[in-house]
JSON list of C-alpha atoms and ligand atoms in Angstrom, two decimals:
[
{"chain": "A", "resi": 1, "resn": "UNK", "atom": "CA", "xyz": [67.57, 100.37, 100.93]},
{"chain": "A", "resi": 2, "resn": "UNK", "atom": "CA", "xyz": [70.34, 98.73, 102.97]},
{"chain": "A", "resi": 3, "resn": "UNK", "atom": "CA", "xyz": [71.76, 100.79, 105.81]},
{"chain": "A", "resi": 4, "resn": "UNK", "atom": "CA", "xyz": [75.51, 100.68, 105.31]},
{"chain": "A", "resi": 5, "resn": "UNK", "atom": "CA", "xyz": [76.36, 103.42, 107.78]},
{"chain": "A", "resi": 6, "resn": "UNK", "atom": "CA", "xyz": [79.28, 102.79, 110.13]},
{"chain": "A", "resi": 7, "resn": "UNK", "atom": "CA", "xyz": [78.16, 102.39, 113.73]},
{"chain": "A", "resi": 8, "resn": "UNK", "atom": "CA", "xyz": [79.88, 104.72, 116.24]},
{"chain": "A", "resi": 9, "resn": "UNK", "atom": "CA", "xyz": [82.33, 103.13, 118.67]},
{"chain": "A", "resi": 10, "resn": "UNK", "atom": "CA", "xyz": [80.64, 102.40, 122.01]},
{"chain": "A", "resi": 11, "resn": "UNK", "atom": "CA", "xyz": [81.09, 105.20, 124.52]},
{"chain": "A", "resi": 12, "resn": "UNK", "atom": "CA", "xyz": [81.07, 104.22, 128.24]},
{"chain": "A", "resi": 13, "resn": "UNK", "atom": "CA", "xyz": [77.41, 105.26, 128.50]},
{"chain": "A", "resi": 14, "resn": "UNK", "atom": "CA", "xyz": [76.45, 103.41, 125.35]},
{"chain": "A", "resi": 15, "resn": "UNK", "atom": "CA", "xyz": [78.48, 100.41, 126.45]},
{"chain": "A", "resi": 16, "resn": "UNK", "atom": "CA", "xyz": [76.64, 100.16, 129.74]},
{"chain": "A", "resi": 17, "resn": "UNK", "atom": "CA", "xyz": [73.37, 100.41, 127.79]},
{"chain": "A", "resi": 18, "resn": "UNK", "atom": "CA", "xyz": [74.49, 97.56, 125.58]},
{"chain": "A", "resi": 19, "resn": "UNK", "atom": "CA", "xyz": [75.54, 95.52, 128.59]},
{"chain": "A", "resi": 20, "resn": "UNK", "atom": "CA", "xyz": [72.17, 96.26, 130.17]},
{"chain": "A", "resi": 21, "resn": "UNK", "atom": "CA", "xyz": [70.43, 94.99, 127.02]},
{"chain": "A", "resi": 22, "resn": "UNK", "atom": "CA", "xyz": [72.58, 91.87, 127.05]},
{"chain": "A", "resi": 23, "resn": "UNK", "atom": "CA", "xyz": [71.72, 91.28, 130.69]},
{"chain": "A", "resi": 24, "resn": "UNK", "atom": "CA", "xyz": [68.01, 91.86, 130.07]},
{"chain": "A", "resi": 25, "resn": "UNK", "atom": "CA", "xyz": [68.13, 89.51, 127.12]},
{"chain": "A", "resi": 26, "resn": "UNK", "atom": "CA", "xyz": [69.84, 86.86, 129.28]},
{"chain": "A", "resi": 27, "resn": "UNK", "atom": "CA", "xyz": [67.11, 87.19, 131.91]},
{"chain": "A", "resi": 28, "resn": "UNK", "atom": "CA", "xyz": [64.32, 87.13, 129.31]},
{"chain": "A", "resi": 29, "resn": "UNK", "atom": "CA", "xyz": [65.83, 84.12, 127.59]},
{"chain": "A", "resi": 30, "resn": "UNK", "atom": "CA", "xyz": [66.86, 82.25, 130.71]},
{"chain": "A", "resi": 31, "resn": "UNK", "atom": "CA", "xyz": [64.12, 79.59, 130.33]},
{"chain": "A", "resi": 32, "resn": "UNK", "atom": "CA", "xyz": [65.98, 78.41, 127.24]},
{"chain": "A", "resi": 33, "resn": "UNK", "atom": "CA", "xyz": [68.67, 76.91, 129.43]},
{"chain": "A", "resi": 34, "resn": "UNK", "atom": "CA", "xyz": [66.18, 74.29, 130.65]},
{"chain": "A", "resi": 35, "resn": "UNK", "atom": "CA", "xyz": [64.96, 73.19, 127.24]},
{"chain": "A", "resi": 36, "resn": "UNK", "atom": "CA", "xyz": [66.00, 69.65, 126.35]},
{"chain": "A", "resi": 37, "resn": "UNK", "atom": "CA", "xyz": [68.75, 69.55, 123.77]},
{"chain": "A", "resi": 38, "resn": "UNK", "atom": "CA", "xyz": [66.53, 67.66, 121.30]},
{"chain": "A", "resi": 39, "resn": "UNK", "atom": "CA", "xyz": [66.23, 70.80, 119.24]},
{"chain": "A", "resi": 40, "resn": "UNK", "atom": "CA", "xyz": [69.93, 71.41, 118.92]},
{"chain": "A", "resi": 41, "resn": "UNK", "atom": "CA", "xyz": [70.99, 70.95, 115.34]},
{"chain": "A", "resi": 42, "resn": "UNK", "atom": "CA", "xyz": [74.72, 71.08, 114.70]},
{"chain": "A", "resi": 43, "resn": "UNK", "atom": "CA", "xyz": [75.95, 72.84, 111.56]},
{"chain": "A", "resi": 44, "resn": "UNK", "atom": "CA", "xyz": [78.92, 71.96, 109.44]},
{"chain": "A", "resi": 45, "resn": "UNK", "atom": "CA", "xyz": [81.19, 74.89, 108.74]},
{"chain": "A", "resi": 46, "resn": "UNK", "atom": "CA", "xyz": [79.05, 77.40, 110.59]},
{"chain": "A", "resi": 47, "resn": "UNK", "atom": "CA", "xyz": [77.94, 78.24, 114.10]},
{"chain": "A", "resi": 48, "resn": "UNK", "atom": "CA", "xyz": [75.52, 75.75, 115.61]},
{"chain": "A", "resi": 49, "resn": "UNK", "atom": "CA", "xyz": [72.07, 76.98, 116.50]},
{"chain": "A", "resi": 50, "resn": "UNK", "atom": "CA", "xyz": [68.91, 75.73, 118.02]},
{"chain": "A", "resi": 51, "resn": "UNK", "atom": "CA", "xyz": [66.20, 75.14, 115.44]},
{"chain": "A", "resi": 52, "resn": "UNK", "atom": "CA", "xyz": [63.61, 77.10, 117.24]},
{"chain": "A", "resi": 53, "resn": "UNK", "atom": "CA", "xyz": [60.09, 77.93, 116.13]},
{"chain": "A", "resi": 54, "resn": "UNK", "atom": "CA", "xyz": [57.56, 80.29, 117.61]},
{"chain": "A", "resi": 55, "resn": "UNK", "atom": "CA", "xyz": [53.93, 81.21, 117.16]},
{"chain": "A", "resi": 56, "resn": "UNK", "atom": "CA", "xyz": [53.24, 84.80, 116.19]},
{"chain": "A", "resi": 57, "resn": "UNK", "atom": "CA", "xyz": [49.66, 85.93, 115.65]},
{"chain": "A", "resi": 58, "resn": "UNK", "atom": "CA", "xyz": [48.35, 89.22, 114.34]},
{"chain": "A", "resi": 59, "resn": "UNK", "atom": "CA", "xyz": [45.23, 89.84, 116.42]},
{"chain": "A", "resi": 60, "resn": "UNK", "atom": "CA", "xyz": [41.96, 91.11, 114.91]},
{"chain": "A", "resi": 61, "resn": "UNK", "atom": "CA", "xyz": [42.85, 94.78, 115.51]},
{"chain": "A", "resi": 62, "resn": "UNK", "atom": "CA", "xyz": [46.12, 94.27, 113.63]},
{"chain": "A", "resi": 63, "resn": "UNK", "atom": "CA", "xyz": [44.22, 92.79, 110.68]},
{"chain": "A", "resi": 64, "resn": "UNK", "atom": "CA", "xyz": [41.72, 95.68, 110.74]},
{"chain": "A", "resi": 65, "resn": "UNK", "atom": "CA", "xyz": [44.60, 98.18, 110.72]},
{"chain": "A", "resi": 66, "resn": "UNK", "atom": "CA", "xyz": [46.22, 96.43, 107.70]},
{"chain": "A", "resi": 67, "resn": "UNK", "atom": "CA", "xyz": [49.33, 95.60, 109.71]},
{"chain": "A", "resi": 68, "resn": "UNK", "atom": "CA", "xyz": [49.83, 92.00, 108.57]},
{"chain": "A", "resi": 69, "resn": "UNK", "atom": "CA", "xyz": [52.31, 93.06, 105.89]},
{"chain": "A", "resi": 70, "resn": "UNK", "atom": "CA", "xyz": [54.30, 95.23, 108.30]},
{"chain": "A", "resi": 71, "resn": "UNK", "atom": "CA", "xyz": [54.60, 92.36, 110.74]},
{"chain": "A", "resi": 72, "resn": "UNK", "atom": "CA", "xyz": [55.75, 89.92, 108.07]},
{"chain": "A", "resi": 73, "resn": "UNK", "atom": "CA", "xyz": [58.19, 92.49, 106.72]},
{"chain": "A", "resi": 74, "resn": "UNK", "atom": "CA", "xyz": [59.81, 93.02, 110.13]},
{"chain": "A", "resi": 75, "resn": "UNK", "atom": "CA", "xyz": [60.27, 89.31, 110.76]},
{"chain": "A", "resi": 76, "resn": "UNK", "atom": "CA", "xyz": [61.58, 88.69, 107.25]},
{"chain": "A", "resi": 77, "resn": "UNK", "atom": "CA", "xyz": [64.02, 91.60, 107.41]},
{"chain": "A", "resi": 78, "resn": "UNK", "atom": "CA", "xyz": [65.29, 90.25, 110.71]},
{"chain": "A", "resi": 79, "resn": "UNK", "atom": "CA", "xyz": [66.14, 87.08, 108.79]},
{"chain": "A", "resi": 80, "resn": "UNK", "atom": "CA", "xyz": [63.61, 84.71, 110.30]},
{"chain": "A", "resi": 81, "resn": "UNK", "atom": "CA", "xyz": [61.97, 82.10, 108.13]},
{"chain": "A", "resi": 82, "resn": "UNK", "atom": "CA", "xyz": [58.21, 81.94, 107.66]},
{"chain": "A", "resi": 83, "resn": "UNK", "atom": "CA", "xyz": [57.22, 78.26, 107.79]},
{"chain": "A", "resi": 84, "resn": "UNK", "atom": "CA", "xyz": [53.48, 78.48, 108.49]},
{"chain": "A", "resi": 85, "resn": "UNK", "atom": "CA", "xyz": [50.70, 81.03, 108.07]},
{"chain": "A", "resi": 86, "resn": "UNK", "atom": "CA", "xyz": [46.92, 81.09, 108.01]},
{"chain": "A", "resi": 87, "resn": "UNK", "atom": "CA", "xyz": [44.06, 83.51, 108.51]},
{"chain": "A", "resi": 88, "resn": "UNK", "atom": "CA", "xyz": [41.43, 82.22, 110.86]},
{"chain": "A", "resi": 89, "resn": "UNK", "atom": "CA", "xyz": [38.48, 83.19, 112.96]},
{"chain": "A", "resi": 90, "resn": "UNK", "atom": "CA", "xyz": [39.73, 81.84, 116.27]},
{"chain": "A", "resi": 91, "resn": "UNK", "atom": "CA", "xyz": [37.24, 79.45, 117.90]},
{"chain": "A", "resi": 92, "resn": "UNK", "atom": "CA", "xyz": [36.35, 80.49, 121.46]},
{"chain": "A", "resi": 93, "resn": "UNK", "atom": "CA", "xyz": [37.25, 77.12, 122.93]},
{"chain": "A", "resi": 94, "resn": "UNK", "atom": "CA", "xyz": [40.76, 77.31, 121.46]},
{"chain": "A", "resi": 95, "resn": "UNK", "atom": "CA", "xyz": [41.15, 80.89, 122.69]},
{"chain": "A", "resi": 96, "resn": "UNK", "atom": "CA", "xyz": [40.03, 79.75, 126.14]},
{"chain": "A", "resi": 97, "resn": "UNK", "atom": "CA", "xyz": [42.68, 77.02, 126.08]},
{"chain": "A", "resi": 98, "resn": "UNK", "atom": "CA", "xyz": [45.30, 79.46, 124.80]},
{"chain": "A", "resi": 99, "resn": "UNK", "atom": "CA", "xyz": [44.61, 81.97, 127.59]},
{"chain": "A", "resi": 100, "resn": "UNK", "atom": "CA", "xyz": [43.75, 79.41, 130.29]},
{"chain": "A", "resi": 101, "resn": "UNK", "atom": "CA", "xyz": [46.27, 80.95, 132.72]},
{"chain": "A", "resi": 102, "resn": "UNK", "atom": "CA", "xyz": [44.48, 84.32, 132.51]},
{"chain": "A", "resi": 103, "resn": "UNK", "atom": "CA", "xyz": [40.94, 82.97, 133.02]},
{"chain": "A", "resi": 104, "resn": "UNK", "atom": "CA", "xyz": [40.52, 84.55, 136.46]},
{"chain": "A", "resi": 105, "resn": "UNK", "atom": "CA", "xyz": [41.79, 87.99, 135.44]},
{"chain": "A", "resi": 106, "resn": "UNK", "atom": "CA", "xyz": [39.22, 90.76, 135.35]},
{"chain": "A", "resi": 107, "resn": "UNK", "atom": "CA", "xyz": [40.06, 91.56, 131.71]},
{"chain": "A", "resi": 108, "resn": "UNK", "atom": "CA", "xyz": [39.60, 87.94, 130.55]},
{"chain": "A", "resi": 109, "resn": "UNK", "atom": "CA", "xyz": [36.02, 88.24, 129.19]},
{"chain": "A", "resi": 110, "resn": "UNK", "atom": "CA", "xyz": [36.94, 91.39, 127.26]},
{"chain": "A", "resi": 111, "resn": "UNK", "atom": "CA", "xyz": [40.10, 89.68, 125.96]},
{"chain": "A", "resi": 112, "resn": "UNK", "atom": "CA", "xyz": [38.18, 86.71, 124.58]},
{"chain": "A", "resi": 113, "resn": "UNK", "atom": "CA", "xyz": [35.55, 88.98, 123.09]},
{"chain": "A", "resi": 114, "resn": "UNK", "atom": "CA", "xyz": [38.24, 91.15, 121.41]},
{"chain": "A", "resi": 115, "resn": "UNK", "atom": "CA", "xyz": [40.05, 88.14, 119.98]},
{"chain": "A", "resi": 116, "resn": "UNK", "atom": "CA", "xyz": [36.76, 86.69, 118.72]},
{"chain": "A", "resi": 117, "resn": "UNK", "atom": "CA", "xyz": [35.74, 89.94, 117.06]},
{"chain": "A", "resi": 118, "resn": "UNK", "atom": "CA", "xyz": [37.27, 89.12, 113.67]},
{"chain": "A", "resi": 119, "resn": "UNK", "atom": "CA", "xyz": [39.88, 87.08, 111.90]},
{"chain": "A", "resi": 120, "resn": "UNK", "atom": "CA", "xyz": [43.50, 86.95, 112.99]},
{"chain": "A", "resi": 121, "resn": "UNK", "atom": "CA", "xyz": [46.59, 85.69, 111.19]},
{"chain": "A", "resi": 122, "resn": "UNK", "atom": "CA", "xyz": [48.61, 82.94, 112.84]},
{"chain": "A", "resi": 123, "resn": "UNK", "atom": "CA", "xyz": [52.20, 82.35, 111.75]},
{"chain": "A", "resi": 124, "resn": "UNK", "atom": "CA", "xyz": [55.06, 80.05, 112.60]},
{"chain": "A", "resi": 125, "resn": "UNK", "atom": "CA", "xyz": [58.50, 81.65, 112.38]},
{"chain": "A", "resi": 126, "resn": "UNK", "atom": "CA", "xyz": [61.77, 79.78, 112.59]},
{"chain": "A", "resi": 127, "resn": "UNK", "atom": "CA", "xyz": [65.31, 80.86, 113.42]},
{"chain": "A", "resi": 128, "resn": "UNK", "atom": "CA", "xyz": [67.98, 81.10, 116.08]},
{"chain": "A", "resi": 129, "resn": "UNK", "atom": "CA", "xyz": [66.56, 82.49, 119.34]},
{"chain": "A", "resi": 130, "resn": "UNK", "atom": "CA", "xyz": [63.34, 83.31, 117.53]},
{"chain": "A", "resi": 131, "resn": "UNK", "atom": "CA", "xyz": [61.21, 83.01, 120.70]},
{"chain": "A", "resi": 132, "resn": "UNK", "atom": "CA", "xyz": [63.15, 85.55, 122.71]},
{"chain": "A", "resi": 133, "resn": "UNK", "atom": "CA", "xyz": [63.85, 87.85, 119.77]},
{"chain": "A", "resi": 134, "resn": "UNK", "atom": "CA", "xyz": [60.18, 87.88, 118.76]},
{"chain": "A", "resi": 135, "resn": "UNK", "atom": "CA", "xyz": [59.21, 89.02, 122.23]},
{"chain": "A", "resi": 136, "resn": "UNK", "atom": "CA", "xyz": [61.72, 91.86, 121.94]},
{"chain": "A", "resi": 137, "resn": "UNK", "atom": "CA", "xyz": [60.37, 92.74, 118.50]},
{"chain": "A", "resi": 138, "resn": "UNK", "atom": "CA", "xyz": [56.73, 92.91, 119.60]},
{"chain": "A", "resi": 139, "resn": "UNK", "atom": "CA", "xyz": [57.52, 94.90, 122.74]},
{"chain": "A", "resi": 140, "resn": "UNK", "atom": "CA", "xyz": [55.97, 95.25, 126.17]},
{"chain": "A", "resi": 141, "resn": "UNK", "atom": "CA", "xyz": [52.49, 93.80, 126.75]},
{"chain": "A", "resi": 142, "resn": "UNK", "atom": "CA", "xyz": [51.24, 97.25, 127.70]},
{"chain": "A", "resi": 143, "resn": "UNK", "atom": "CA", "xyz": [51.47, 99.27, 124.51]},
{"chain": "A", "resi": 144, "resn": "UNK", "atom": "CA", "xyz": [51.82, 102.45, 126.57]},
{"chain": "A", "resi": 145, "resn": "UNK", "atom": "CA", "xyz": [55.13, 101.09, 127.88]},
{"chain": "A", "resi": 146, "resn": "UNK", "atom": "CA", "xyz": [56.27, 99.44, 124.66]},
{"chain": "A", "resi": 147, "resn": "UNK", "atom": "CA", "xyz": [59.39, 101.09, 123.26]},
{"chain": "A", "resi": 148, "resn": "UNK", "atom": "CA", "xyz": [59.28, 102.91, 119.94]},
{"chain": "A", "resi": 149, "resn": "UNK", "atom": "CA", "xyz": [60.63, 100.57, 117.28]},
{"chain": "A", "resi": 150, "resn": "UNK", "atom": "CA", "xyz": [58.73, 97.60, 118.65]},
{"chain": "A", "resi": 151, "resn": "UNK", "atom": "CA", "xyz": [55.52, 96.53, 116.93]},
{"chain": "A", "resi": 152, "resn": "UNK", "atom": "CA", "xyz": [53.31, 97.38, 119.90]},
{"chain": "A", "resi": 153, "resn": "UNK", "atom": "CA", "xyz": [55.29, 100.56, 120.54]},
{"chain": "A", "resi": 154, "resn": "UNK", "atom": "CA", "xyz": [54.84, 101.74, 116.96]},
{"chain": "A", "resi": 155, "resn": "UNK", "atom": "CA", "xyz": [51.28, 100.69, 116.19]},
{"chain": "A", "resi": 156, "resn": "UNK", "atom": "CA", "xyz": [49.24, 100.67, 119.39]},
{"chain": "A", "resi": 157, "resn": "UNK", "atom": "CA", "xyz": [48.73, 102.66, 122.55]},
{"chain": "A", "resi": 158, "resn": "UNK", "atom": "CA", "xyz": [46.55, 100.48, 124.80]},
{"chain": "A", "resi": 159, "resn": "UNK", "atom": "CA", "xyz": [47.10, 97.09, 126.42]},
{"chain": "A", "resi": 160, "resn": "UNK", "atom": "CA", "xyz": [43.64, 95.88, 125.42]},
{"chain": "A", "resi": 161, "resn": "UNK", "atom": "CA", "xyz": [44.38, 96.41, 121.69]},
{"chain": "A", "resi": 162, "resn": "UNK", "atom": "CA", "xyz": [48.00, 95.44, 121.40]},
{"chain": "A", "resi": 163, "resn": "UNK", "atom": "CA", "xyz": [48.01, 94.09, 117.85]},
{"chain": "A", "resi": 164, "resn": "UNK", "atom": "CA", "xyz": [50.08, 90.95, 118.16]},
{"chain": "A", "resi": 165, "resn": "UNK", "atom": "CA", "xyz": [50.85, 87.79, 120.10]},
{"chain": "A", "resi": 166, "resn": "UNK", "atom": "CA", "xyz": [54.16, 85.93, 120.35]},
{"chain": "A", "resi": 167, "resn": "UNK", "atom": "CA", "xyz": [54.96, 82.87, 122.44]},
{"chain": "A", "resi": 168, "resn": "UNK", "atom": "CA", "xyz": [56.93, 83.67, 125.57]},
{"chain": "A", "resi": 169, "resn": "UNK", "atom": "CA", "xyz": [59.01, 80.49, 125.99]},
{"chain": "A", "resi": 170, "resn": "UNK", "atom": "CA", "xyz": [60.33, 77.69, 123.83]},
{"chain": "A", "resi": 171, "resn": "UNK", "atom": "CA", "xyz": [58.10, 75.14, 125.55]},
{"chain": "A", "resi": 172, "resn": "UNK", "atom": "CA", "xyz": [55.10, 77.46, 125.26]},
{"chain": "A", "resi": 173, "resn": "UNK", "atom": "CA", "xyz": [55.82, 77.96, 121.57]},
{"chain": "A", "resi": 174, "resn": "UNK", "atom": "CA", "xyz": [55.78, 74.22, 120.94]},
{"chain": "A", "resi": 175, "resn": "UNK", "atom": "CA", "xyz": [52.42, 73.90, 122.71]},
{"chain": "A", "resi": 176, "resn": "UNK", "atom": "CA", "xyz": [50.95, 76.91, 120.91]},
{"chain": "A", "resi": 177, "resn": "UNK", "atom": "CA", "xyz": [52.08, 75.78, 117.46]},
{"chain": "A", "resi": 178, "resn": "UNK", "atom": "CA", "xyz": [50.42, 72.40, 118.09]},
{"chain": "A", "resi": 179, "resn": "UNK", "atom": "CA", "xyz": [47.29, 74.19, 119.26]},
{"chain": "A", "resi": 180, "resn": "UNK", "atom": "CA", "xyz": [46.90, 76.42, 116.21]},
{"chain": "A", "resi": 181, "resn": "UNK", "atom": "CA", "xyz": [48.45, 74.31, 113.43]},
{"chain": "A", "resi": 182, "resn": "UNK", "atom": "CA", "xyz": [48.05, 70.72, 112.28]},
{"chain": "A", "resi": 183, "resn": "UNK", "atom": "CA", "xyz": [51.31, 68.81, 112.52]},
{"chain": "A", "resi": 184, "resn": "UNK", "atom": "CA", "xyz": [51.70, 68.77, 108.71]},
{"chain": "A", "resi": 185, "resn": "UNK", "atom": "CA", "xyz": [50.92, 72.48, 108.20]},
{"chain": "A", "resi": 186, "resn": "UNK", "atom": "CA", "xyz": [54.22, 74.21, 108.96]},
{"chain": "A", "resi": 187, "resn": "UNK", "atom": "CA", "xyz": [56.51, 73.66, 105.98]},
{"chain": "A", "resi": 188, "resn": "UNK", "atom": "CA", "xyz": [60.26, 73.62, 106.43]},
{"chain": "A", "resi": 189, "resn": "UNK", "atom": "CA", "xyz": [62.18, 74.84, 103.40]},
{"chain": "A", "resi": 190, "resn": "UNK", "atom": "CA", "xyz": [65.81, 74.93, 102.39]},
{"chain": "A", "resi": 191, "resn": "UNK", "atom": "CA", "xyz": [67.67, 78.19, 102.62]},
{"chain": "A", "resi": 192, "resn": "UNK", "atom": "CA", "xyz": [69.75, 78.88, 99.50]},
{"chain": "A", "resi": 193, "resn": "UNK", "atom": "CA", "xyz": [70.65, 82.48, 100.32]},
{"chain": "A", "resi": 194, "resn": "UNK", "atom": "CA", "xyz": [73.56, 84.09, 102.10]},
{"chain": "A", "resi": 195, "resn": "UNK", "atom": "CA", "xyz": [72.39, 82.72, 105.44]},
{"chain": "A", "resi": 196, "resn": "UNK", "atom": "CA", "xyz": [72.67, 79.12, 104.24]},
{"chain": "A", "resi": 197, "resn": "UNK", "atom": "CA", "xyz": [75.77, 78.39, 106.31]},
{"chain": "A", "resi": 198, "resn": "UNK", "atom": "CA", "xyz": [73.78, 79.28, 109.41]},
{"chain": "A", "resi": 199, "resn": "UNK", "atom": "CA", "xyz": [70.67, 77.35, 108.46]},
{"chain": "A", "resi": 200, "resn": "UNK", "atom": "CA", "xyz": [71.83, 74.13, 106.85]},
{"chain": "A", "resi": 201, "resn": "UNK", "atom": "CA", "xyz": [73.29, 71.13, 108.59]},
{"chain": "B", "resi": 1, "resn": "LIG", "atom": "N1", "xyz": [45.74, 91.93, 128.49]},
{"chain": "B", "resi": 1, "resn": "LIG", "atom": "C1", "xyz": [44.80, 92.92, 128.75]},
{"chain": "B", "resi": 1, "resn": "LIG", "atom": "N2", "xyz": [44.88, 93.60, 129.94]},
{"chain": "B", "resi": 1, "resn": "LIG", "atom": "C2", "xyz": [45.86, 93.35, 130.85]},
{"chain": "B", "resi": 1, "resn": "LIG", "atom": "C3", "xyz": [46.81, 92.36, 130.58]},
{"chain": "B", "resi": 1, "resn": "LIG", "atom": "C4", "xyz": [46.72, 91.66, 129.39]},
{"chain": "B", "resi": 1, "resn": "LIG", "atom": "O1", "xyz": [43.90, 93.15, 127.96]},
{"chain": "B", "resi": 1, "resn": "LIG", "atom": "O2", "xyz": [45.90, 94.03, 131.90]},
{"chain": "B", "resi": 1, "resn": "LIG", "atom": "C5", "xyz": [45.65, 91.17, 127.24]},
{"chain": "B", "resi": 1, "resn": "LIG", "atom": "C6", "xyz": [46.62, 91.68, 126.15]},
{"chain": "B", "resi": 1, "resn": "LIG", "atom": "O3", "xyz": [45.95, 91.57, 124.90]},
{"chain": "B", "resi": 1, "resn": "LIG", "atom": "C7", "xyz": [47.74, 90.68, 126.24]},
{"chain": "B", "resi": 1, "resn": "LIG", "atom": "C8", "xyz": [46.98, 89.41, 126.55]},
{"chain": "B", "resi": 1, "resn": "LIG", "atom": "O4", "xyz": [45.97, 89.81, 127.47]},
{"chain": "B", "resi": 1, "resn": "LIG", "atom": "O5", "xyz": [48.48, 90.61, 125.03]},
{"chain": "B", "resi": 1, "resn": "LIG", "atom": "C9", "xyz": [47.79, 88.29, 127.15]},
{"chain": "B", "resi": 1, "resn": "LIG", "atom": "O6", "xyz": [48.46, 88.78, 128.29]},
{"chain": "B", "resi": 1, "resn": "LIG", "atom": "P1", "xyz": [49.96, 88.37, 128.60]},
{"chain": "B", "resi": 1, "resn": "LIG", "atom": "O7", "xyz": [50.26, 88.78, 130.00]},
{"chain": "B", "resi": 1, "resn": "LIG", "atom": "O8", "xyz": [50.17, 86.93, 128.23]},
{"chain": "B", "resi": 1, "resn": "LIG", "atom": "O9", "xyz": [50.81, 89.33, 127.63]},
{"chain": "B", "resi": 1, "resn": "LIG", "atom": "P2", "xyz": [51.58, 89.04, 126.26]},
{"chain": "B", "resi": 1, "resn": "LIG", "atom": "O10", "xyz": [52.24, 87.70, 126.39]},
{"chain": "B", "resi": 1, "resn": "LIG", "atom": "O11", "xyz": [50.58, 89.09, 125.13]},
{"chain": "B", "resi": 1, "resn": "LIG", "atom": "O12", "xyz": [52.58, 90.15, 126.15]},
{"chain": "B", "resi": 2, "resn": "LIG", "atom": "MG1", "xyz": [51.48, 85.86, 126.99]}
]
């Protein structure tokens, strides 16, 4: 059911919280400022937005816990557009490439073993600021620190079984989508709904 309740006016305390969130978001999203403007797609009659895509993957523990539907539901309710999805048993060499930067970390062997333990579900989601917003939606890497309301905060309690992956920068997302999907696999589709003025050029 839709939540039509009226939001309370910001009190000074709440306002500073909101400003803090805005600041945090700015810091988290700051890499976006350096992305070439190739992705910018002007809209007619609506606000312009960057046609951004990101890779989100439900890890094997998320599949085992039957959380794929919950994840899709959260991203759809946010308004993002699902343009690619597949279940796969991740090959070790692709996982090694994906987590190359972490290869010297003590937890790396356990990480690869965990992600190889069963199938995962890889998805490509599209929408304005989808990279940064997805990171906020999945929550802190360490599930113990992930806020309630985030996917990791709600469904997991340990960093080594944190349910979900999401790209952490626009450039990283482009690389990761190419790594996990063939170029013809993600399918763009027209938006006919109430968000059409935001999505169509
Ligand atoms: N990880 C772990 N122990 C750690 C740090 C990370 O098992 O101390 C795992 C965890 O599954 C995490 C993944 O390694 O999601 C990749 O780490 P990263 O720092 O990239 O975090 P993420 O981008 O997933 O939030
Ligand atoms: Mg990461």
